[in-house]
Short mmCIF file of C-alpha atoms in Angstrom, two decimals:
data_model
loop_
_atom_site.label_atom_id
_atom_site.label_comp_id
_atom_site.label_asym_id
_atom_site.label_seq_id
_atom_site.Cartn_x
_atom_site.Cartn_y
_atom_site.Cartn_z
CA MET A 1 0.00 0.00 0.00
CA ALA A 2 1.43 3.39 -1.01
CA LYS A 3 2.43 5.70 1.80
CA PRO A 4 0.63 9.08 2.04
CA ALA A 5 2.33 12.21 0.74
CA VAL A 6 2.13 13.72 4.24
CA GLU A 7 2.53 11.63 7.36
CA PHE A 8 3.06 12.52 11.03
CA ILE A 9 5.48 10.52 13.16
CA ALA A 10 6.23 11.12 16.84
CA GLN A 11 9.94 10.88 17.67
CA GLY A 12 10.52 11.37 21.38
CA ASN A 13 9.62 14.94 22.28
CA LYS A 14 9.11 16.04 18.69
CA LEU A 15 6.45 15.53 16.05
CA HIS A 16 7.80 15.07 12.53
CA LEU A 17 6.01 15.86 9.31
CA VAL A 18 7.24 13.40 6.69
CA TYR A 19 6.76 14.65 3.15
CA ARG A 20 6.92 12.38 0.11
CA PRO A 21 6.47 14.53 -3.00
CA GLU A 22 4.03 13.10 -5.52
CA ILE A 23 4.29 15.65 -8.31
CA ARG A 24 6.53 18.44 -7.10
CA ASN A 25 10.23 18.25 -7.88
CA ILE A 26 11.96 17.38 -4.63
CA GLU A 27 15.27 18.81 -5.80
CA GLN A 28 13.64 22.17 -6.49
CA LEU A 29 12.07 22.11 -3.00
CA ARG A 30 15.47 21.49 -1.50
CA ARG A 31 17.05 24.32 -3.44
CA ASP A 32 14.26 26.71 -2.38
CA LEU A 33 14.77 25.79 1.26
CA ASP A 34 18.53 26.10 1.01
CA GLU A 35 18.11 29.58 -0.49
CA GLY A 36 16.08 30.64 2.55
CA LYS A 37 12.68 30.47 0.90
CA SER A 38 9.63 29.07 2.63
CA VAL A 39 7.54 26.42 0.90
CA THR A 40 3.84 25.65 1.18
CA LEU A 41 2.77 22.01 1.24
CA LYS A 42 -0.80 20.93 0.52
CA GLY A 43 -1.94 24.54 0.86
CA THR A 44 -1.62 24.02 4.63
CA TYR A 45 1.93 23.90 5.97
CA GLN A 46 4.36 26.81 5.76
CA LEU A 47 7.85 25.32 6.10
CA SER A 48 11.38 26.69 6.01
CA LYS A 49 14.90 25.32 6.30
CA ALA A 50 14.72 25.85 10.07
CA HIS A 51 12.04 23.16 10.28
CA LEU A 52 14.10 20.49 8.55
CA LEU A 53 15.06 17.65 10.85
CA LYS A 54 18.56 18.27 12.16
CA GLY A 55 21.06 15.71 10.98
CA ARG A 56 19.54 15.49 7.54
CA VAL A 57 20.29 19.06 6.53
CA LYS A 58 23.63 19.31 4.70
CA ARG A 59 25.53 22.55 4.08
CA ASP A 60 26.50 21.31 0.61
CA PRO A 61 23.37 21.88 -1.52
CA ASN A 62 24.36 18.96 -3.72
CA ASP A 63 24.46 16.52 -0.81
CA TRP A 64 20.81 15.79 -0.05
CA ARG A 65 20.36 12.08 0.58
CA ASP A 66 17.00 11.25 2.19
CA ASP A 67 15.63 7.74 2.44
CA ASP A 68 13.16 6.99 -0.36
CA GLY A 69 12.92 10.63 -1.37
CA GLU A 70 11.44 11.70 1.96
CA MET A 71 11.83 15.08 3.61
CA ARG A 72 11.35 15.41 7.37
CA PHE A 73 10.33 18.55 9.21
CA VAL A 74 9.97 19.18 12.94
CA VAL A 75 6.55 20.82 13.23
CA ALA A 76 5.65 20.44 16.92
CA LYS A 77 7.36 19.94 20.26
CA ALA A 78 6.12 18.22 23.40
CA LYS A 79 4.74 20.15 26.33
CA GLY A 80 3.30 17.86 28.98
CA ASN A 81 0.89 15.42 27.37
CA TYR A 82 0.58 17.43 24.15
CA PHE A 83 2.50 18.31 21.03
CA VAL A 84 2.30 22.08 20.51
CA PHE A 85 2.63 23.18 16.89
CA ASP A 86 4.97 25.91 15.75
CA PRO A 87 2.51 28.74 14.86
CA ALA A 88 4.49 29.51 11.71
CA VAL A 89 3.91 26.00 10.34
CA LEU A 90 0.10 26.18 10.38
CA ASN A 91 0.02 29.97 9.85
CA VAL A 92 -2.66 30.56 12.51
CA ASP A 93 -2.69 33.02 15.41
CA VAL A 94 -4.06 30.61 18.04
CA PRO A 95 -2.17 27.72 19.70
CA VAL A 96 -2.77 24.29 18.16
CA MET A 97 -2.21 21.25 20.39
CA VAL A 98 -2.67 17.52 19.75
CA ALA A 99 -2.49 14.82 22.39
CA ARG A 100 0.79 12.86 22.33
CA ASN A 101 -1.10 9.57 22.46
CA SER A 102 -3.22 10.45 19.40
CA MET A 103 -2.37 9.51 15.85
CA PRO A 104 -2.87 12.61 13.66
CA THR A 105 -3.16 12.19 9.92
CA TRP A 106 -2.97 14.69 7.08
CA LYS A 107 -6.78 14.76 7.02
CA TRP A 108 -6.75 16.48 10.41
CA PHE A 109 -5.16 19.51 8.79
CA THR A 110 -6.08 19.57 5.09
CA ALA A 111 -9.56 19.39 3.61
CA GLU A 112 -10.39 18.95 -0.06
CA GLU A 113 -9.16 21.55 -2.53
CA ARG A 114 -6.07 22.05 -0.33
CA THR A 115 -8.02 23.92 2.33
CA SER A 116 -6.30 24.42 5.69
CA VAL A 117 -8.63 23.07 8.36
CA MET A 118 -6.85 24.93 11.16
CA ARG A 119 -7.09 28.29 9.41
CA ARG A 120 -10.83 27.82 8.95
CA LEU A 121 -11.25 26.87 12.62
CA ALA A 122 -9.01 29.72 13.80
CA GLU A 123 -11.29 32.18 11.97
CA LEU A 124 -13.96 31.27 14.55
CA ARG A 125 -11.68 32.92 17.17
CA PRO A 126 -11.24 30.17 19.78
CA THR A 127 -8.68 30.77 22.54
CA ARG A 128 -6.85 27.66 21.34
CA ILE A 129 -7.47 24.45 19.40
CA VAL A 130 -6.88 21.30 21.46
CA ILE A 131 -7.42 17.83 19.99
CA GLY A 132 -7.55 14.77 22.22
CA GLY A 133 -6.29 14.38 25.76
CA ASP A 134 -7.91 15.36 29.03
CA LEU A 135 -7.88 19.15 29.02
CA GLY A 136 -11.25 20.77 29.72
CA ASP A 137 -11.48 22.44 26.30
CA ALA A 138 -10.14 19.47 24.33
CA ILE A 139 -12.13 18.16 21.36
CA PRO A 140 -12.34 14.35 21.60
CA VAL A 141 -10.53 12.72 18.68
CA THR A 142 -13.69 10.90 17.52
CA GLU A 143 -15.67 14.16 17.52
CA TYR A 144 -12.90 16.01 15.70
CA GLU A 145 -12.78 13.36 12.98
CA LYS A 146 -16.55 13.67 12.58
CA LEU A 147 -16.09 17.42 12.27
CA ILE A 148 -13.47 17.30 9.53
CA ALA A 149 -15.49 14.68 7.66
CA GLN A 150 -18.15 17.36 7.20
CA PHE A 151 -15.99 19.99 5.56
CA PRO A 152 -17.65 21.05 2.29
CA SER A 153 -16.70 18.90 -0.67
CA PRO A 154 -16.15 20.41 -4.15
CA HIS A 155 -19.61 19.11 -5.11
CA GLU A 156 -21.17 20.86 -2.12
CA MET A 157 -19.41 24.10 -3.02
CA ARG A 158 -20.80 23.89 -6.57
CA LEU A 159 -24.29 23.35 -5.16
CA TYR A 160 -23.85 26.34 -2.86
CA VAL A 161 -22.83 28.60 -5.76
CA GLN A 162 -25.80 27.34 -7.80
CA SER A 163 -28.22 27.98 -4.95
CA ARG A 164 -26.97 31.57 -4.55
CA LEU A 165 -27.29 32.24 -8.27
CA ALA A 166 -30.68 30.54 -8.49
CA VAL A 167 -32.27 33.08 -6.10
CA VAL A 168 -32.17 35.66 -8.89
CA PHE A 169 -31.78 33.47 -11.96
CA ARG A 170 -35.01 31.51 -11.44
CA GLU A 171 -36.96 34.75 -11.05
CA ILE A 172 -35.99 36.04 -14.50
CA THR A 173 -35.67 32.81 -16.52
CA ASP A 174 -37.54 29.54 -16.98
CA ALA A 175 -34.90 27.51 -15.11
CA VAL A 176 -36.62 24.61 -13.34
CA VAL A 177 -33.87 23.16 -11.12
CA ASP A 178 -34.30 24.10 -7.45
CA ALA A 179 -30.64 24.41 -6.52
CA GLY A 180 -31.47 25.43 -2.96
CA ALA A 181 -33.40 22.21 -2.37
CA ARG A 182 -30.57 20.16 -3.88
CA LEU A 183 -28.06 21.81 -1.54
CA GLU A 184 -30.30 21.28 1.48
CA LYS A 185 -30.76 17.59 0.63
CA TYR A 186 -27.04 17.02 0.10
CA VAL A 187 -26.00 18.79 3.31
CA GLY A 188 -28.70 16.93 5.24
CA LYS A 189 -27.12 13.61 4.23
CA ARG A 190 -23.58 14.70 5.10
CA VAL A 191 -24.14 16.47 8.39
CA THR A 192 -24.35 13.78 11.04
CA VAL A 193 -23.68 15.81 14.19
CA LYS A 194 -26.37 15.08 16.75
CA PRO A 195 -27.64 18.34 18.25
CA LYS A 196 -27.09 18.80 21.97
CA ASN A 197 -30.19 17.99 24.01
CA LEU A 198 -30.60 21.28 25.89
CA ALA A 199 -33.79 20.14 27.64
CA GLN A 200 -32.41 16.90 29.12
CA PRO A 201 -30.66 18.42 32.19
CA PHE A 202 -33.96 20.08 33.19
CA ARG A 203 -36.36 17.25 32.34
CA LYS A 204 -36.72 15.85 35.88
CA LEU A 205 -37.20 19.34 37.28
CA GLU A 206 -39.82 20.11 34.63
CA ILE A 207 -41.69 16.90 35.38
CA SER A 208 -41.72 17.75 39.10
CA LYS A 209 -42.94 21.27 38.31
CA TYR A 210 -45.86 20.16 36.15
CA GLU A 211 -46.80 17.32 38.51
CA PHE A 212 -46.92 19.89 41.32
CA LEU A 213 -49.11 22.27 39.26
CA HIS A 214 -51.42 19.44 38.19
CA ALA A 215 -51.86 18.18 41.76
CA ASN A 216 -52.52 21.69 43.07
CA LEU A 217 -55.08 22.46 40.37
CA LEU A 218 -56.93 19.21 41.13
CA ALA A 219 -56.95 20.07 44.83
CA MET A 220 -58.20 23.59 44.09
CA LEU A 221 -61.04 22.29 41.95
CA LYS A 222 -62.11 19.89 44.71
CA ASN A 223 -62.20 22.70 47.28
CA ASN A 224 -62.93 25.76 45.15
CA VAL A 225 -65.64 27.08 47.49
CA GLY A 226 -63.21 27.41 50.40
CA ILE A 227 -60.59 29.46 48.51
CA PRO A 228 -60.95 33.28 48.45
CA GLU A 229 -61.33 34.64 44.93
CA ARG A 230 -58.12 36.75 44.98
CA GLN A 231 -56.09 33.77 46.15
CA TRP A 232 -57.73 31.60 43.49
CA GLN A 233 -56.91 34.09 40.76
CA ALA A 234 -53.30 34.49 41.88
CA GLN A 235 -52.71 30.72 41.78
CA ILE A 236 -54.37 30.33 38.38
CA LEU A 237 -52.22 33.18 37.05
CA ASP A 238 -49.11 31.28 38.17
CA ILE A 239 -50.25 28.22 36.23
CA VAL A 240 -51.08 30.30 33.15
CA ARG A 241 -47.66 31.99 33.15
CA LEU A 242 -45.81 28.71 33.63
CA LEU A 243 -47.72 27.23 30.69
CA ASN A 244 -47.14 30.41 28.65
CA PRO A 245 -43.59 31.57 29.52
CA LYS A 246 -43.83 34.42 27.02
CA TYR A 247 -45.61 36.43 29.74
CA ILE A 248 -43.12 38.11 32.07
CA ALA A 249 -45.46 40.25 34.17
CA VAL A 250 -49.06 40.50 35.31
CA PHE A 251 -50.70 43.61 36.82
CA PRO A 252 -53.97 43.53 38.79
CA SER A 253 -56.70 46.19 38.80
CA VAL A 254 -55.43 48.14 35.80
CA THR A 255 -57.32 51.37 35.11
CA ILE A 256 -57.72 52.26 31.43
CA LYS A 257 -59.46 55.07 29.60
CA ASP A 258 -63.04 54.57 28.33
CA SER A 259 -62.72 55.89 24.77
CA LEU A 260 -66.45 56.50 24.41
CA THR A 261 -67.39 58.29 27.64
CA GLY A 262 -64.01 59.75 28.54
CA GLY A 263 -64.27 57.98 31.90
CA HIS A 264 -62.35 54.94 33.10
CA ARG A 265 -62.67 51.17 33.21
CA GLN A 266 -60.76 48.67 35.30
CA LEU A 267 -59.26 45.43 34.04
CA ASP A 268 -59.01 42.60 36.54
CA PHE A 269 -55.58 41.63 35.19
CA MET A 270 -53.27 42.74 32.39
CA LEU A 271 -50.59 40.37 31.07
CA VAL A 272 -47.36 41.68 29.51
CA ASP A 273 -45.25 39.53 27.17
CA VAL A 274 -41.49 39.61 26.51
CA ASN A 275 -41.95 42.22 23.77
CA GLY A 276 -44.04 44.53 25.93
CA ASN A 277 -47.39 43.66 24.33
CA ALA A 278 -50.36 43.92 26.68
CA ASP A 279 -53.15 41.32 26.84
CA VAL A 280 -56.21 41.02 29.07
CA ILE A 281 -57.11 38.01 31.22
CA GLU A 282 -60.32 37.34 33.13
CA ILE A 283 -60.51 34.51 35.68
CA LYS A 284 -63.82 33.23 37.05
CA LYS A 285 -64.10 30.61 39.79
CA PRO A 286 -65.61 27.44 38.29
CA PHE A 287 -68.73 27.20 40.48
CA LYS A 288 -69.71 30.74 39.45
CA ALA A 289 -69.40 30.23 35.72
CA ARG A 290 -71.49 27.96 33.55
CA ILE A 291 -70.60 27.42 29.89
CA VAL A 292 -73.60 26.32 27.83
CA THR A 293 -77.24 25.66 28.63
CA SER A 294 -78.52 22.17 29.34
CA ALA A 295 -81.76 22.88 27.50
CA LYS A 296 -81.79 23.51 23.77
CA TYR A 297 -82.88 26.61 21.94
CA ARG A 298 -83.85 25.77 18.35
CA ASP A 299 -81.97 22.49 18.63
CA ASN A 300 -78.77 24.12 19.93
CA HIS A 301 -77.08 24.34 23.31
CA VAL A 302 -76.51 28.08 23.41
CA PRO A 303 -73.75 29.83 25.41
CA HIS A 304 -74.86 30.65 28.92
CA ARG A 305 -75.35 34.34 29.66
CA GLU A 306 -72.38 34.26 32.09
CA LEU A 307 -70.09 33.17 29.24
CA VAL A 308 -71.58 35.65 26.77
CA GLY A 309 -71.35 38.47 29.32
CA THR A 310 -67.73 37.70 30.19
CA VAL A 311 -66.69 37.55 26.53
CA MET A 312 -68.49 40.85 25.89
CA GLN A 313 -66.79 42.43 28.90
CA VAL A 314 -63.30 41.36 27.82
CA GLU A 315 -63.82 42.42 24.20
CA LYS A 316 -64.96 45.86 25.37
CA TYR A 317 -61.75 46.12 27.39
CA LEU A 318 -59.78 45.25 24.27
CA PHE A 319 -61.72 47.83 22.25
CA HIS A 320 -61.01 50.64 24.72
CA LEU A 321 -57.41 49.54 25.24
CA GLU A 322 -56.65 49.62 21.53
CA ARG A 323 -58.36 53.00 21.00
CA TRP A 324 -56.26 54.41 23.83
CA GLY A 325 -53.29 53.91 21.47
CA THR A 326 -49.88 55.51 21.94
CA SER A 327 -51.03 57.78 24.76
CA GLY A 328 -52.17 54.65 26.58
CA GLU A 329 -48.80 53.00 25.96
CA ASP A 330 -47.02 55.98 27.47
CA ALA A 331 -49.37 56.12 30.46
CA LEU A 332 -49.05 52.41 31.25
CA THR A 333 -45.27 52.42 30.75
CA LYS A 334 -44.92 55.34 33.14
CA ARG A 335 -47.21 53.69 35.70
CA TYR A 336 -45.44 50.31 35.75
CA TRP A 337 -41.84 51.15 34.75
CA ALA A 338 -40.45 50.19 38.18
CA GLN A 339 -41.88 46.66 37.84
CA LEU A 340 -40.48 46.03 34.36
CA PRO A 341 -36.98 45.59 32.85
CA PRO A 342 -34.94 48.78 32.19
CA ASP A 343 -35.86 50.71 29.02
CA PHE A 344 -38.93 48.51 28.59
CA LYS A 345 -41.97 49.98 26.83
CA LEU A 346 -45.50 48.66 27.10
CA ARG A 347 -47.22 48.32 23.73
CA ILE A 348 -50.87 48.13 22.69
CA VAL A 349 -50.88 46.29 19.37
CA ASN A 350 -53.91 44.10 18.63
CA PRO A 351 -54.28 43.01 22.27
CA CYS A 352 -55.88 39.64 22.90
CA GLY A 353 -58.17 38.41 25.62
CA LEU A 354 -58.00 35.22 27.68
CA ILE A 355 -60.88 33.93 29.78
CA ILE A 356 -60.58 31.05 32.21
CA MET A 357 -63.92 29.85 33.50
CA GLY A 358 -66.21 26.88 33.94
CA ARG A 359 -65.87 23.10 33.59
CA ASP A 360 -66.51 20.89 30.60
CA ASP A 361 -66.11 17.45 32.24
CA ASP A 362 -69.88 17.07 32.68
CA LEU A 363 -70.90 18.30 29.22
CA THR A 364 -72.36 15.96 26.63
CA THR A 365 -70.64 15.52 23.28
CA GLU A 366 -73.28 17.73 21.71
CA GLN A 367 -72.80 20.46 24.32
CA LYS A 368 -69.02 20.34 23.83
CA GLY A 369 -69.47 20.71 20.08
CA ASP A 370 -71.70 23.78 20.44
CA PHE A 371 -69.32 25.32 23.00
CA GLU A 372 -66.34 24.72 20.69
CA MET A 373 -68.18 26.40 17.81
CA TYR A 374 -68.92 29.45 19.97
CA ARG A 375 -65.39 29.93 21.28
CA ARG A 376 -63.84 29.50 17.85
CA GLN A 377 -66.02 32.34 16.60
CA HIS A 378 -64.29 34.61 19.14
CA LYS A 379 -60.80 33.05 19.08
CA LYS A 380 -59.24 35.85 17.01
CA LEU A 381 -59.95 38.27 19.86
CA THR A 382 -60.62 36.20 22.95
CA ASP A 383 -59.67 32.65 23.88
CA VAL A 384 -61.97 30.85 26.32
CA ILE A 385 -60.32 28.12 28.37
CA THR A 386 -62.09 25.86 30.85
CA TYR A 387 -60.44 24.45 33.95
CA ASP A 388 -60.56 21.02 32.34
CA ASP A 389 -58.63 22.48 29.40
CA LEU A 390 -55.93 23.55 31.88
CA LEU A 391 -55.85 20.06 33.40
CA ARG A 392 -55.53 18.46 29.97
CA ARG A 393 -52.70 20.79 28.99
CA LEU A 394 -50.77 19.95 32.14
CA GLU A 395 -51.38 16.23 31.62
CA ARG A 396 -50.20 16.31 27.99
CA VAL A 397 -47.09 18.30 28.82
CA LEU A 398 -46.30 15.68 31.44
CA MET A 399 -46.89 12.83 29.00
CA GLN A 400 -44.44 14.36 26.52
CA LEU A 401 -41.80 15.02 29.18
CA LYS A 402 -42.04 11.51 30.62
CA ALA A 403 -41.84 10.00 27.15
CA ASP A 404 -38.60 12.00 26.62
CA ARG A 405 -39.96 13.67 23.48
#
């Protein structure tokens, strides 16, 4: 089996680069080195006469006798458990270290089309590049070899160029090839890195959290008469915010301007999301709020007046809130600035309503269907959620977490 053109061999405290020219004239390389010139090998290694292995360098330029036409260069020296490369060899401005017990090959340093792997990695500005060994920032050898295996091939580069050109070219011609899709498909086959599971370290904690919320909501529903309304609302708000983490603040008893009379109205609660957008939430204790009638009116279970009245109330709040506009944004921001992040502005942009009321566990299939039809009619403005909806959401989140999905 033919030996590679570039091979690395550890000799005591030094790492040698053994070069076996395939096409280049070795005599010309020797003359260039002897004249003080540096040479570039494989588009990766910058080498000079100073790197030649001592003992093989002869002062007489005509006396170059290397075994089998090989040239040896000292490219790295040992420091502890690592070989540290001469920065001039790899032409990078960050330290490059490889474990002494590893077996580097030319593929660690040179990608296709004579691309220097280390120069591409150094452009990402790491403090240093460490391969193998037990240092905290070391890249395991197996992971590093997976990384270099995914450097773009010439075919991938052609697909990339085609996809960039196709963005404009397909708009003005009848070209039918979707170069972007071809690139995506090709890269999808080559890239095998498994993404880090960011949720895994928190999964047990999340399961405990949702089990706690589920158990507390069940207990509240069994004893809802004995819980004061303000306490009930505060606990339901906690559940809502944990299920909808986009909300970062909630303000009770918010006074807003009545755009029709010039007077004022008071929201029970105003939610604020991460972008400053204000929404309205109304929470009714379950025993006080019925959803649809048991009897039929013209063969339909119609929404109970408590549901209709609550939806009307919330949608009026939304109407007045939106008409308040920028002056309302300024007023609310000024009022609540101390309870919000620095330089945070409250915004009134198509606010939405959320109503939590009633139970649906004792409704017939027909009643549930009529209720679903009613709440979907209002969903663009106001979402109506029953307490059984909340229970189901908690249960399904738990199912997904426990199934590790």
